[in-house]
Amino acid sequence: MVFYDANLSYGTEFNVSRTPPLPCRTIAELDDALERAGVTGGLVRTLAADMSGVVVGNRMLADDLKTVRADLYGMYTLVPRYTNELPSPEDLPGVLKAWKMPVLRMNPRTHRFLPKAGVLREYLGMAADLKIPVMLDTTCGITLDECYDLLCAYPTLTAILAYSNIWPADRYYRPFLSQFPNLRMELSSMITDQGIEDLVRVYGAQRLLFGSRFPSMYIGGQQLMLRCAEISDADKKLIAGENLRNMIAAGVSADAEVLK
Amino acid sequence: MKYINKNSALAQEFWEKGYVEDCPIYDFHGHMHEMFGGYLPAGEPEQMLHTMKRAHIESFIFSSHLALYSAEIGERANQEPVKKYGRPLRAYLGVKSYDIDFERDRKALEENPDVYAGCKFLTDYYGVRLEDPRHTPYWEYLNEHKLLALCHTWGGSAFDGPENVRKVAHAYPDVTIICGHSMHGLWDEAIDVAREYPNVYLELTAVMDDRGVLEKFVRALGSERIVFGTDLPWFSTFHYIGCILDADITDDDRRNIFYRNGQKLMARFQ
């Protein structure tokens, strides 16, 4: 299997109480951890985008991505356009491409803005049109309620839902999979016994993405769970990495069409 | 390509088949059947036994959700699967703090010596302290018969936090107290309590989604006082095995956690 991990991070948290027991401070450490676990690549965010700020953090991640062995792609951190801190929605696709950051993310609580569809509409509209994936991670200052409202406003958005709740939480997240056809679910917190098998039966393997949430969680747990899942080898390959790579490629090619 | 942890020979063996012949699993924290707070795709005994067979689980000690939460159904939900299927199943009698009847429960324990390995205390859920006088006859019985007590323990809880565990561990030294969730969040205090009381073991359910805690336990306490557990059918046995294989500890530590410690604790029940 070729693993691409949809939920990686590195950097230094300034709130000591939120620092994980085994932090991963640099992208070089992350690179080593991926090599140790046999993970080929994945999607990564830097804590610097939330600790230092979006302008510094996005640039830092772009620079760091040039230094790694793994096939890593960045998550670009958004804030609303009204303060003109980031490139405009028209210019942003070119930046994402140049910086190898094909996925958007946000942390509304930390960056202090309202996670409302109207507040983010220029960027989300662009992302929906260009099929640029948007990561919705409930550890990053957005609640599941707010994710649902955003997706109701942009039901065709290409989104990744990373719902951090290890309880058997199907009653929470299955409506997302049922109602939003371009949403994929990142699996780091979906650790229910035979949960992968059940989701594949109902929604198909195309909707699921391998993710670990490293360094807060172990990579090996989800790797062995997927390896031992009673689904076809083809489905395992999709979940392990092919779905994520297809998502990225779809965004890149849509972007290329528009940029022509 | 090596997966999970290229530095662990055991990890590479598990990767091949999902189990290793000479490395069985002893799971000290299980449940069974429907649960009010979430959908469980594989919570019935036959589904769980399928998982256990695939994961090479040699011993699985559980307390059914229905035994813990349903006064109407109670211990039938524990007894019937063990009587029907035998090994690897063993049950903890659910100490239902909301429906205490020690004579009923003593009778169940004594009439079913092949079913039970001890009792389960879920005091956080019931809002009753571990050391509450209503629980005293249970603790005395467990102490007299040298049985296991699986206690849900959670950091910051007034019902089953470190101080509550200290009180029962001190008063009942012949009970093997398994701290389910290892006093979740108060990791240093969990280590302290285990150091103070040799009858206290730390258990890993809901610990393994915090990377680095197991390493902390092993460094501070060694691996001989840590037992494997999953809350199955909540959490995937394979996920938990994978986390332990990934952790920065030795393969010898992993074997202690997977089965050696469990074999010692369960030897009297075999």
Short mmCIF file of C-alpha atoms in Angstrom, two decimals:
data_model
loop_
_atom_site.label_atom_id
_atom_site.label_comp_id
_atom_site.label_asym_id
_atom_site.label_seq_id
_atom_site.Cartn_x
_atom_site.Cartn_y
_atom_site.Cartn_z
CA MET A 1 0.00 0.00 0.00
CA VAL A 2 1.12 3.55 -0.68
CA PHE A 3 0.19 5.80 2.22
CA TYR A 4 -0.58 9.48 1.88
CA ASP A 5 -1.57 10.96 5.22
CA ALA A 6 -4.31 13.59 4.99
CA ASN A 7 -3.74 15.15 8.41
CA LEU A 8 -0.19 16.01 9.43
CA SER A 9 1.20 18.97 11.27
CA TYR A 10 4.42 20.29 12.72
CA GLY A 11 5.56 23.37 14.59
CA THR A 12 5.72 24.77 18.08
CA GLU A 13 2.60 25.43 20.08
CA PHE A 14 2.92 28.47 22.37
CA ASN A 15 0.29 27.27 24.81
CA VAL A 16 2.18 24.74 26.90
CA SER A 17 -0.99 22.99 28.06
CA ARG A 18 -1.87 22.22 24.45
CA THR A 19 1.54 20.85 23.52
CA PRO A 20 1.33 17.11 22.86
CA PRO A 21 3.59 14.83 24.92
CA LEU A 22 5.72 14.13 21.86
CA PRO A 23 5.65 17.26 19.71
CA CYS A 24 7.03 17.45 16.19
CA ARG A 25 8.62 20.85 15.97
CA THR A 26 10.20 20.87 12.51
CA ILE A 27 9.36 19.57 9.08
CA ALA A 28 12.61 17.59 9.17
CA GLU A 29 11.30 15.69 12.22
CA LEU A 30 8.07 15.07 10.38
CA ASP A 31 9.98 13.82 7.38
CA ASP A 32 11.85 11.32 9.57
CA ALA A 33 8.62 10.16 11.24
CA LEU A 34 7.00 9.50 7.86
CA GLU A 35 10.00 7.52 6.71
CA ARG A 36 9.91 5.46 9.95
CA ALA A 37 6.23 4.62 9.34
CA GLY A 38 6.48 3.98 5.59
CA VAL A 39 4.30 6.94 4.64
CA THR A 40 5.08 8.31 1.19
CA GLY A 41 3.56 11.75 1.55
CA GLY A 42 0.51 13.68 2.60
CA LEU A 43 -1.09 16.94 3.56
CA VAL A 44 0.57 19.08 6.17
CA ARG A 45 -0.15 22.28 8.05
CA THR A 46 2.27 24.26 10.14
CA LEU A 47 1.36 25.47 13.60
CA ALA A 48 3.19 28.66 12.68
CA ALA A 49 0.17 29.70 10.62
CA ASP A 50 -1.85 29.70 13.84
CA MET A 51 0.88 30.79 16.25
CA SER A 52 2.71 33.45 14.23
CA GLY A 53 0.06 34.42 11.72
CA VAL A 54 -1.25 33.48 8.32
CA VAL A 55 1.12 35.59 6.23
CA VAL A 56 4.26 34.34 7.95
CA GLY A 57 2.94 30.81 8.42
CA ASN A 58 1.85 30.22 4.85
CA ARG A 59 5.18 31.47 3.53
CA MET A 60 7.10 29.39 6.05
CA LEU A 61 5.27 26.24 5.03
CA ALA A 62 5.91 26.92 1.36
CA ASP A 63 9.62 27.27 2.07
CA ASP A 64 9.74 24.20 4.32
CA LEU A 65 8.03 22.03 1.72
CA LYS A 66 11.04 22.49 -0.55
CA THR A 67 13.30 20.77 1.97
CA VAL A 68 11.62 17.38 2.51
CA ARG A 69 12.10 13.94 1.02
CA ALA A 70 8.45 12.95 1.47
CA ASP A 71 5.86 13.91 -1.15
CA LEU A 72 4.20 16.50 1.06
CA TYR A 73 1.58 19.08 0.10
CA GLY A 74 0.68 22.09 2.16
CA MET A 75 -2.58 23.34 3.59
CA TYR A 76 -2.90 27.07 3.00
CA THR A 77 -4.50 28.95 5.91
CA LEU A 78 -7.31 31.36 5.04
CA VAL A 79 -8.72 34.42 6.73
CA PRO A 80 -11.56 36.50 5.25
CA ARG A 81 -10.57 38.75 2.38
CA TYR A 82 -11.73 42.04 3.87
CA THR A 83 -8.43 42.89 5.54
CA ASN A 84 -6.46 42.16 2.35
CA GLU A 85 -3.82 40.13 4.19
CA LEU A 86 -3.81 37.30 1.68
CA PRO A 87 -3.94 37.20 -2.11
CA SER A 88 -7.36 37.86 -3.57
CA PRO A 89 -9.57 34.92 -4.53
CA GLU A 90 -8.62 35.60 -8.13
CA ASP A 91 -4.88 35.48 -7.43
CA LEU A 92 -4.84 32.74 -4.83
CA PRO A 93 -5.02 29.70 -7.15
CA GLY A 94 -1.73 30.71 -8.76
CA VAL A 95 -0.10 31.05 -5.35
CA LEU A 96 -1.38 27.67 -4.24
CA LYS A 97 0.06 26.09 -7.31
CA ALA A 98 3.42 27.81 -7.04
CA TRP A 99 3.72 27.00 -3.36
CA LYS A 100 2.61 23.34 -3.61
CA MET A 101 -0.27 24.05 -1.26
CA PRO A 102 -3.34 22.64 -3.01
CA VAL A 103 -5.66 22.52 0.01
CA LEU A 104 -7.23 25.39 1.98
CA ARG A 105 -7.78 25.36 5.72
CA MET A 106 -8.96 27.79 8.38
CA ASN A 107 -8.83 28.29 12.14
CA PRO A 108 -11.58 30.82 12.84
CA ARG A 109 -11.34 30.86 16.65
CA THR A 110 -7.60 31.47 16.67
CA HIS A 111 -7.67 34.00 13.85
CA ARG A 112 -10.80 35.60 15.26
CA PHE A 113 -13.35 35.69 12.50
CA LEU A 114 -16.80 34.27 12.08
CA PRO A 115 -16.87 30.93 10.29
CA LYS A 116 -19.92 31.92 8.28
CA ALA A 117 -20.53 31.25 4.63
CA GLY A 118 -21.06 34.95 3.98
CA VAL A 119 -17.79 35.92 5.62
CA LEU A 120 -15.78 33.47 3.53
CA ARG A 121 -17.90 33.49 0.40
CA GLU A 122 -15.31 34.78 -2.07
CA TYR A 123 -12.76 32.13 -1.13
CA LEU A 124 -15.25 29.31 -0.70
CA GLY A 125 -16.96 30.19 -3.95
CA MET A 126 -13.64 30.07 -5.74
CA ALA A 127 -12.73 26.79 -4.06
CA ALA A 128 -16.06 25.22 -5.00
CA ASP A 129 -15.69 26.37 -8.62
CA LEU A 130 -12.12 25.14 -8.95
CA LYS A 131 -12.58 21.98 -6.87
CA ILE A 132 -9.86 23.10 -4.51
CA PRO A 133 -10.27 21.03 -1.34
CA VAL A 134 -11.03 22.78 1.93
CA MET A 135 -10.00 21.08 5.18
CA LEU A 136 -12.57 21.39 7.94
CA ASP A 137 -10.82 20.21 11.09
CA THR A 138 -12.72 20.46 14.36
CA THR A 139 -9.46 20.78 16.31
CA CYS A 140 -8.80 24.02 14.46
CA GLY A 141 -11.27 26.52 15.84
CA ILE A 142 -14.40 25.36 14.07
CA THR A 143 -17.24 23.26 15.44
CA LEU A 144 -19.08 20.50 13.68
CA ASP A 145 -22.20 22.71 13.70
CA GLU A 146 -20.29 25.43 11.89
CA CYS A 147 -18.90 22.96 9.38
CA TYR A 148 -22.42 21.81 8.65
CA ASP A 149 -23.64 25.37 8.08
CA LEU A 150 -20.76 26.14 5.73
CA LEU A 151 -21.43 23.03 3.73
CA CYS A 152 -25.15 23.73 3.55
CA ALA A 153 -24.20 27.03 1.91
CA TYR A 154 -21.67 25.34 -0.40
CA PRO A 155 -23.02 21.80 -0.78
CA THR A 156 -20.77 20.96 -3.72
CA LEU A 157 -17.59 22.15 -2.03
CA THR A 158 -14.73 19.69 -2.24
CA ALA A 159 -14.13 19.32 1.47
CA ILE A 160 -12.25 17.13 3.90
CA LEU A 161 -13.96 16.64 7.23
CA ALA A 162 -11.58 15.87 10.08
CA TYR A 163 -13.87 15.35 13.03
CA SER A 164 -11.90 14.89 16.22
CA ASN A 165 -14.06 12.62 18.32
CA ILE A 166 -13.00 9.08 19.02
CA TRP A 167 -16.39 8.09 20.39
CA PRO A 168 -18.39 6.05 17.92
CA ALA A 169 -19.68 9.20 16.22
CA ASP A 170 -21.48 7.97 13.12
CA ARG A 171 -24.66 9.78 14.15
CA TYR A 172 -22.72 13.03 13.92
CA TYR A 173 -20.76 12.59 10.74
CA ARG A 174 -22.84 10.33 8.51
CA PRO A 175 -25.21 13.17 7.58
CA PHE A 176 -22.19 14.94 6.10
CA LEU A 177 -21.28 11.96 3.96
CA SER A 178 -24.90 11.51 2.92
CA GLN A 179 -25.69 15.11 2.07
CA PHE A 180 -22.47 16.54 0.63
CA PRO A 181 -21.30 14.50 -2.34
CA ASN A 182 -17.85 16.05 -2.66
CA LEU A 183 -16.97 15.68 0.99
CA ARG A 184 -14.39 13.14 2.07
CA MET A 185 -13.84 12.04 5.61
CA GLU A 186 -10.39 11.90 7.16
CA LEU A 187 -10.23 8.82 9.36
CA SER A 188 -7.79 9.57 12.21
CA SER A 189 -10.52 9.65 14.86
CA MET A 190 -12.73 6.99 13.28
CA ILE A 191 -11.34 4.08 15.25
CA THR A 192 -14.56 2.14 15.85
CA ASP A 193 -14.18 -1.61 15.44
CA GLN A 194 -15.25 -2.58 11.91
CA GLY A 195 -16.11 1.07 11.28
CA ILE A 196 -14.12 1.28 8.05
CA GLU A 197 -15.87 -1.79 6.69
CA ASP A 198 -19.27 -0.35 7.50
CA LEU A 199 -18.51 3.03 5.96
CA VAL A 200 -17.19 1.40 2.79
CA ARG A 201 -20.36 -0.66 2.50
CA VAL A 202 -22.58 2.41 2.83
CA TYR A 203 -20.60 5.18 1.12
CA GLY A 204 -17.85 3.47 -0.86
CA ALA A 205 -14.12 3.70 -0.34
CA GLN A 206 -13.84 6.82 -2.52
CA ARG A 207 -15.18 8.95 0.30
CA LEU A 208 -12.55 8.03 2.91
CA LEU A 209 -9.03 9.31 3.47
CA PHE A 210 -6.29 7.77 5.55
CA GLY A 211 -5.09 10.28 8.14
CA SER A 212 -3.22 10.05 11.43
CA ARG A 213 -3.30 13.52 13.00
CA PHE A 214 0.40 13.03 13.73
CA PRO A 215 2.07 14.17 16.03
CA SER A 216 -0.92 14.18 18.36
CA MET A 217 -1.81 10.61 17.41
CA TYR A 218 0.12 7.57 16.23
CA ILE A 219 0.42 6.85 12.53
CA GLY A 220 0.60 3.09 13.08
CA GLY A 221 -2.85 2.71 14.60
CA GLN A 222 -4.72 3.74 11.50
CA GLN A 223 -2.22 1.97 9.27
CA LEU A 224 -2.80 -1.42 10.88
CA MET A 225 -6.55 -0.84 11.12
CA LEU A 226 -6.69 -0.23 7.38
CA ARG A 227 -4.32 -3.09 6.60
CA CYS A 228 -6.59 -5.48 8.53
CA ALA A 229 -9.94 -4.07 7.37
CA GLU A 230 -12.14 -6.64 5.65
CA ILE A 231 -12.46 -4.71 2.41
CA SER A 232 -10.90 -5.29 -0.99
CA ASP A 233 -7.27 -4.47 -1.68
CA ALA A 234 -8.44 -1.94 -4.26
CA ASP A 235 -10.50 -0.15 -1.62
CA LYS A 236 -7.56 -0.16 0.78
CA LYS A 237 -5.37 1.48 -1.83
CA LEU A 238 -7.96 4.16 -2.46
CA ILE A 239 -8.23 4.99 1.22
CA ALA A 240 -4.51 4.73 1.92
CA GLY A 241 -3.55 7.35 -0.62
CA GLU A 242 -5.17 7.29 -4.04
CA ASN A 243 -8.24 9.27 -3.00
CA LEU A 244 -6.15 12.09 -1.59
CA ARG A 245 -3.93 12.22 -4.63
CA ASN A 246 -6.97 12.24 -6.89
CA MET A 247 -8.47 15.12 -4.92
CA ILE A 248 -5.33 17.14 -5.23
CA ALA A 249 -5.00 16.36 -8.91
CA ALA A 250 -8.64 17.34 -9.57
CA GLY A 251 -8.07 20.71 -7.93
CA VAL A 252 -4.86 21.26 -9.80
CA SER A 253 -6.36 20.38 -13.17
CA ALA A 254 -9.47 22.51 -12.62
CA ASP A 255 -7.20 25.33 -11.61
CA ALA A 256 -5.11 24.81 -14.74
CA GLU A 257 -8.23 25.01 -16.90
CA VAL A 258 -9.26 28.28 -15.36
CA LEU A 259 -5.78 29.72 -15.49
CA LYS A 260 -5.61 29.09 -19.24
CA MET B 1 8.79 -0.79 2.38
CA LYS B 2 8.41 -1.17 6.15
CA TYR B 3 5.27 0.16 7.78
CA ILE B 4 4.20 1.43 11.21
CA ASN B 5 7.68 1.40 12.74
CA LYS B 6 10.69 0.32 10.76
CA ASN B 7 12.63 -0.17 14.00
CA SER B 8 10.30 -2.86 15.36
CA ALA B 9 10.60 -6.46 14.17
CA LEU B 10 7.30 -7.18 15.92
CA ALA B 11 5.60 -4.42 13.92
CA GLN B 12 6.76 -5.99 10.69
CA GLU B 13 5.43 -9.39 11.82
CA PHE B 14 2.03 -7.93 12.71
CA TRP B 15 1.93 -6.16 9.36
CA GLU B 16 2.13 -9.49 7.54
CA LYS B 17 -1.04 -11.09 8.95
CA GLY B 18 -2.52 -8.78 11.55
CA TYR B 19 -1.41 -11.11 14.31
CA VAL B 20 1.69 -12.94 15.47
CA GLU B 21 1.48 -16.56 16.55
CA ASP B 22 3.55 -16.21 19.68
CA CYS B 23 2.17 -12.83 20.63
CA PRO B 24 -1.46 -13.25 21.71
CA ILE B 25 -3.56 -10.38 23.00
CA TYR B 26 -5.06 -10.10 26.48
CA ASP B 27 -7.74 -7.42 26.46
CA PHE B 28 -8.81 -6.29 29.94
CA HIS B 29 -11.38 -3.69 28.95
CA GLY B 30 -14.26 -4.82 26.80
CA HIS B 31 -17.96 -4.27 26.39
CA MET B 32 -20.66 -5.88 24.24
CA HIS B 33 -24.11 -5.23 22.75
CA GLU B 34 -25.88 -1.97 21.91
CA MET B 35 -24.75 1.27 23.55
CA PHE B 36 -26.92 4.35 24.03
CA GLY B 37 -24.26 6.90 23.09
CA GLY B 38 -23.24 5.71 19.65
CA TYR B 39 -23.66 3.33 16.76
CA LEU B 40 -21.51 0.21 17.01
CA PRO B 41 -21.35 -1.74 13.76
CA ALA B 42 -20.00 -4.90 15.39
CA GLY B 43 -21.24 -5.05 18.96
CA GLU B 44 -22.95 -8.42 19.04
CA PRO B 45 -21.05 -11.39 20.50
CA GLU B 46 -20.64 -13.23 17.20
CA GLN B 47 -19.26 -10.14 15.47
CA MET B 48 -16.88 -9.49 18.31
CA LEU B 49 -15.68 -13.08 18.37
CA HIS B 50 -14.89 -12.72 14.68
CA THR B 51 -12.66 -9.74 15.48
CA MET B 52 -11.08 -11.60 18.40
CA LYS B 53 -10.22 -14.56 16.23
CA ARG B 54 -8.65 -12.36 13.57
CA ALA B 55 -6.63 -10.41 16.15
CA HIS B 56 -5.53 -13.56 18.00
CA ILE B 57 -7.14 -12.45 21.27
CA GLU B 58 -6.56 -15.13 23.87
CA SER B 59 -8.43 -13.46 26.69
CA PHE B 60 -11.17 -10.84 26.59
CA ILE B 61 -12.79 -9.58 29.79
CA PHE B 62 -15.86 -7.48 29.28
CA SER B 63 -18.94 -6.03 30.85
CA SER B 64 -21.90 -5.69 28.53
CA HIS B 65 -23.39 -2.23 28.05
CA LEU B 66 -26.71 -3.80 28.90
CA ALA B 67 -25.37 -5.15 32.18
CA LEU B 68 -24.01 -1.72 33.04
CA TYR B 69 -26.87 0.51 31.93
CA SER B 70 -30.01 -1.61 31.90
CA ALA B 71 -31.48 -2.52 35.27
CA GLU B 72 -34.07 -4.55 33.37
CA ILE B 73 -31.58 -6.84 31.62
CA GLY B 74 -28.62 -6.81 33.99
CA GLU B 75 -26.22 -9.72 34.30
CA ARG B 76 -27.94 -11.94 31.75
CA ALA B 77 -26.11 -9.88 29.15
CA ASN B 78 -22.78 -10.91 30.66
CA GLN B 79 -23.55 -14.50 31.52
CA GLU B 80 -25.16 -15.74 28.32
CA PRO B 81 -22.28 -15.00 25.93
CA VAL B 82 -19.67 -16.50 28.27
CA LYS B 83 -21.74 -19.63 28.83
CA LYS B 84 -22.45 -19.98 25.14
CA TYR B 85 -18.96 -19.34 23.77
CA GLY B 86 -16.49 -19.84 26.62
CA ARG B 87 -12.95 -18.70 25.95
CA PRO B 88 -11.70 -16.13 25.23
CA LEU B 89 -14.65 -14.52 27.02
CA ARG B 90 -14.80 -13.70 30.70
CA ALA B 91 -17.01 -11.09 32.33
CA TYR B 92 -16.82 -8.39 34.95
CA LEU B 93 -20.01 -8.21 36.97
CA GLY B 94 -21.34 -4.69 36.61
CA VAL B 95 -21.57 -2.95 39.97
CA LYS B 96 -24.67 -0.90 39.25
CA SER B 97 -24.43 1.91 41.78
CA TYR B 98 -27.95 3.00 40.80
CA ASP B 99 -29.40 -0.44 41.55
CA ILE B 100 -27.30 -1.88 44.34
CA ASP B 101 -28.26 -5.34 45.53
CA PHE B 102 -25.19 -7.10 46.85
CA GLU B 103 -26.96 -10.33 47.72
CA ARG B 104 -28.24 -10.63 44.15
CA ASP B 105 -24.77 -9.95 42.80
CA ARG B 106 -22.95 -12.19 45.29
CA LYS B 107 -25.22 -15.00 44.24
CA ALA B 108 -24.45 -14.31 40.59
CA LEU B 109 -20.70 -14.38 41.26
CA GLU B 110 -20.85 -17.57 43.30
CA GLU B 111 -23.16 -19.44 40.97
CA ASN B 112 -21.06 -18.53 37.93
CA PRO B 113 -17.40 -18.98 38.82
CA ASP B 114 -16.58 -19.77 35.18
CA VAL B 115 -18.18 -16.55 33.98
CA TYR B 116 -16.66 -13.85 36.15
CA ALA B 117 -13.14 -12.60 36.76
CA GLY B 118 -14.25 -9.73 38.97
CA CYS B 119 -16.34 -6.57 38.90
CA LYS B 120 -16.59 -3.44 36.81
CA PHE B 121 -17.02 -0.05 38.51
CA LEU B 122 -18.34 2.70 36.24
CA THR B 123 -18.71 5.26 38.96
CA ASP B 124 -18.24 8.42 36.86
CA TYR B 125 -21.32 7.51 34.87
CA TYR B 126 -23.35 6.74 37.96
CA GLY B 127 -22.20 9.74 39.99
CA VAL B 128 -21.07 7.63 42.94
CA ARG B 129 -17.55 7.49 44.37
CA LEU B 130 -15.46 4.32 44.09
CA GLU B 131 -15.09 4.24 47.87
CA ASP B 132 -18.76 4.95 48.56
CA PRO B 133 -20.09 2.77 51.42
CA ARG B 134 -22.62 1.24 49.05
CA HIS B 135 -19.70 -0.39 47.25
CA THR B 136 -18.05 -1.74 50.40
CA PRO B 137 -19.46 -5.28 50.28
CA TYR B 138 -18.29 -5.61 46.69
CA TRP B 139 -14.76 -4.49 47.54
CA GLU B 140 -14.67 -6.83 50.53
CA TYR B 141 -15.82 -9.73 48.39
CA LEU B 142 -13.25 -8.98 45.69
CA ASN B 143 -10.53 -8.67 48.32
CA GLU B 144 -11.45 -11.92 50.00
CA HIS B 145 -11.51 -13.81 46.70
CA LYS B 146 -8.53 -11.96 45.16
CA LEU B 147 -10.49 -10.95 42.07
CA LEU B 148 -10.10 -8.16 39.53
CA ALA B 149 -11.75 -4.76 39.65
CA LEU B 150 -11.86 -2.85 36.39
CA CYS B 151 -12.54 0.75 37.33
CA HIS B 152 -13.34 3.48 34.85
CA THR B 153 -10.88 6.16 36.01
CA TRP B 154 -10.68 9.71 34.69
CA GLY B 155 -8.52 12.66 35.61
CA GLY B 156 -10.37 15.34 37.51
CA SER B 157 -13.26 13.09 38.42
CA ALA B 158 -14.65 13.34 41.92
CA PHE B 159 -15.81 9.74 41.61
CA ASP B 160 -12.87 7.81 40.19
CA GLY B 161 -9.86 10.12 40.09
CA PRO B 162 -6.48 9.41 41.70
CA GLU B 163 -7.60 10.03 45.28
CA ASN B 164 -10.56 7.69 44.92
CA VAL B 165 -8.29 4.98 43.53
CA ARG B 166 -5.81 5.49 46.37
CA LYS B 167 -8.54 4.91 48.93
CA VAL B 168 -9.69 1.57 47.54
CA ALA B 169 -6.18 0.41 46.60
CA HIS B 170 -5.05 1.02 50.19
CA ALA B 171 -8.09 -0.56 51.83
CA TYR B 172 -8.23 -3.63 49.59
CA PRO B 173 -4.66 -4.71 48.78
CA ASP B 174 -5.68 -8.13 47.47
CA VAL B 175 -7.87 -6.72 44.73
CA THR B 176 -6.10 -6.28 41.40
CA ILE B 177 -7.30 -2.83 40.44
CA ILE B 178 -7.18 -2.15 36.74
CA CYS B 179 -7.44 1.57 36.10
CA GLY B 180 -9.44 1.80 32.90
CA HIS B 181 -8.23 4.81 30.89
CA SER B 182 -5.34 5.29 33.35
CA MET B 183 -6.95 8.31 35.07
CA HIS B 184 -7.18 9.94 31.70
CA GLY B 185 -5.32 13.22 31.49
CA LEU B 186 -3.66 13.05 34.90
CA TRP B 187 -0.90 10.87 33.57
CA ASP B 188 1.72 11.77 36.19
CA GLU B 189 -0.71 11.08 39.01
CA ALA B 190 -1.62 7.75 37.46
CA ILE B 191 2.05 6.82 37.52
CA ASP B 192 2.31 7.94 41.15
CA VAL B 193 -0.67 5.85 42.23
CA ALA B 194 0.67 2.78 40.43
CA ARG B 195 4.04 3.27 42.12
CA GLU B 196 2.42 3.59 45.54
CA TYR B 197 0.18 0.53 45.24
CA PRO B 198 1.45 -2.72 43.71
CA ASN B 199 -2.12 -3.91 43.18
CA VAL B 200 -2.81 -1.06 40.73
CA TYR B 201 -2.39 -1.56 36.96
CA LEU B 202 -2.76 1.04 34.22
CA GLU B 203 -4.95 0.17 31.24
CA LEU B 204 -4.73 1.74 27.81
CA THR B 205 -8.26 2.31 26.48
CA ALA B 206 -8.60 5.92 25.28
CA VAL B 207 -4.97 6.47 26.20
CA MET B 208 -3.60 5.54 22.80
CA ASP B 209 -5.14 8.50 20.98
CA ASP B 210 -2.72 10.70 22.93
CA ARG B 211 0.62 9.94 21.34
CA GLY B 212 3.43 9.86 23.87
CA VAL B 213 1.57 8.87 27.03
CA LEU B 214 2.47 5.21 26.76
CA GLU B 215 6.13 6.15 26.36
CA LYS B 216 5.84 8.25 29.51
CA PHE B 217 4.29 5.35 31.44
CA VAL B 218 6.93 2.88 30.33
CA ARG B 219 9.80 5.22 31.12
CA ALA B 220 8.46 6.03 34.58
CA LEU B 221 6.91 2.74 35.62
CA GLY B 222 8.24 0.03 33.35
CA SER B 223 5.96 -2.06 31.17
CA GLU B 224 5.06 -4.73 33.75
CA ARG B 225 2.20 -2.74 35.24
CA ILE B 226 0.43 -1.82 32.02
CA VAL B 227 -2.30 -3.94 30.46
CA PHE B 228 -3.91 -3.83 27.06
CA GLY B 229 -7.53 -2.76 26.60
CA THR B 230 -9.71 -1.39 23.82
CA ASP B 231 -13.31 -0.87 24.91
CA LEU B 232 -14.09 -3.29 22.06
CA PRO B 233 -16.57 -3.06 20.30
CA TRP B 234 -15.93 0.66 20.54
CA PHE B 235 -12.34 0.77 19.40
CA SER B 236 -10.60 -1.38 16.86
CA THR B 237 -8.24 -3.94 18.32
CA PHE B 238 -6.03 -3.49 15.27
CA HIS B 239 -5.90 0.26 15.76
CA TYR B 240 -4.71 -0.19 19.32
CA ILE B 241 -2.16 -2.85 18.39
CA GLY B 242 -0.85 -0.52 15.68
CA CYS B 243 -0.48 2.35 18.14
CA ILE B 244 1.51 0.21 20.54
CA LEU B 245 3.71 -1.05 17.71
CA ASP B 246 4.32 2.57 16.69
CA ALA B 247 5.18 3.78 20.20
CA ASP B 248 8.80 4.46 21.07
CA ILE B 249 9.23 1.48 23.40
CA THR B 250 10.91 -1.91 22.94
CA ASP B 251 9.37 -5.06 21.49
CA ASP B 252 9.89 -6.63 24.92
CA ASP B 253 7.74 -3.89 26.45
CA ARG B 254 5.12 -4.52 23.79
CA ARG B 255 5.00 -8.22 24.62
CA ASN B 256 4.55 -7.42 28.30
CA ILE B 257 1.60 -5.19 27.44
CA PHE B 258 0.04 -7.44 24.82
CA TYR B 259 0.08 -10.67 26.84
CA ARG B 260 2.76 -11.36 29.44
CA ASN B 261 1.23 -9.17 32.14
CA GLY B 262 -2.19 -10.46 31.25
CA GLN B 263 -1.15 -14.08 31.44
CA LYS B 264 0.07 -13.55 34.98
CA LEU B 265 -3.15 -11.86 36.06
CA MET B 266 -5.40 -14.39 34.38
CA ALA B 267 -3.46 -17.57 35.23
CA ARG B 268 -5.76 -18.40 38.13
CA PHE B 269 -8.82 -18.30 35.88
CA GLN B 270 -7.55 -20.63 33.17
#
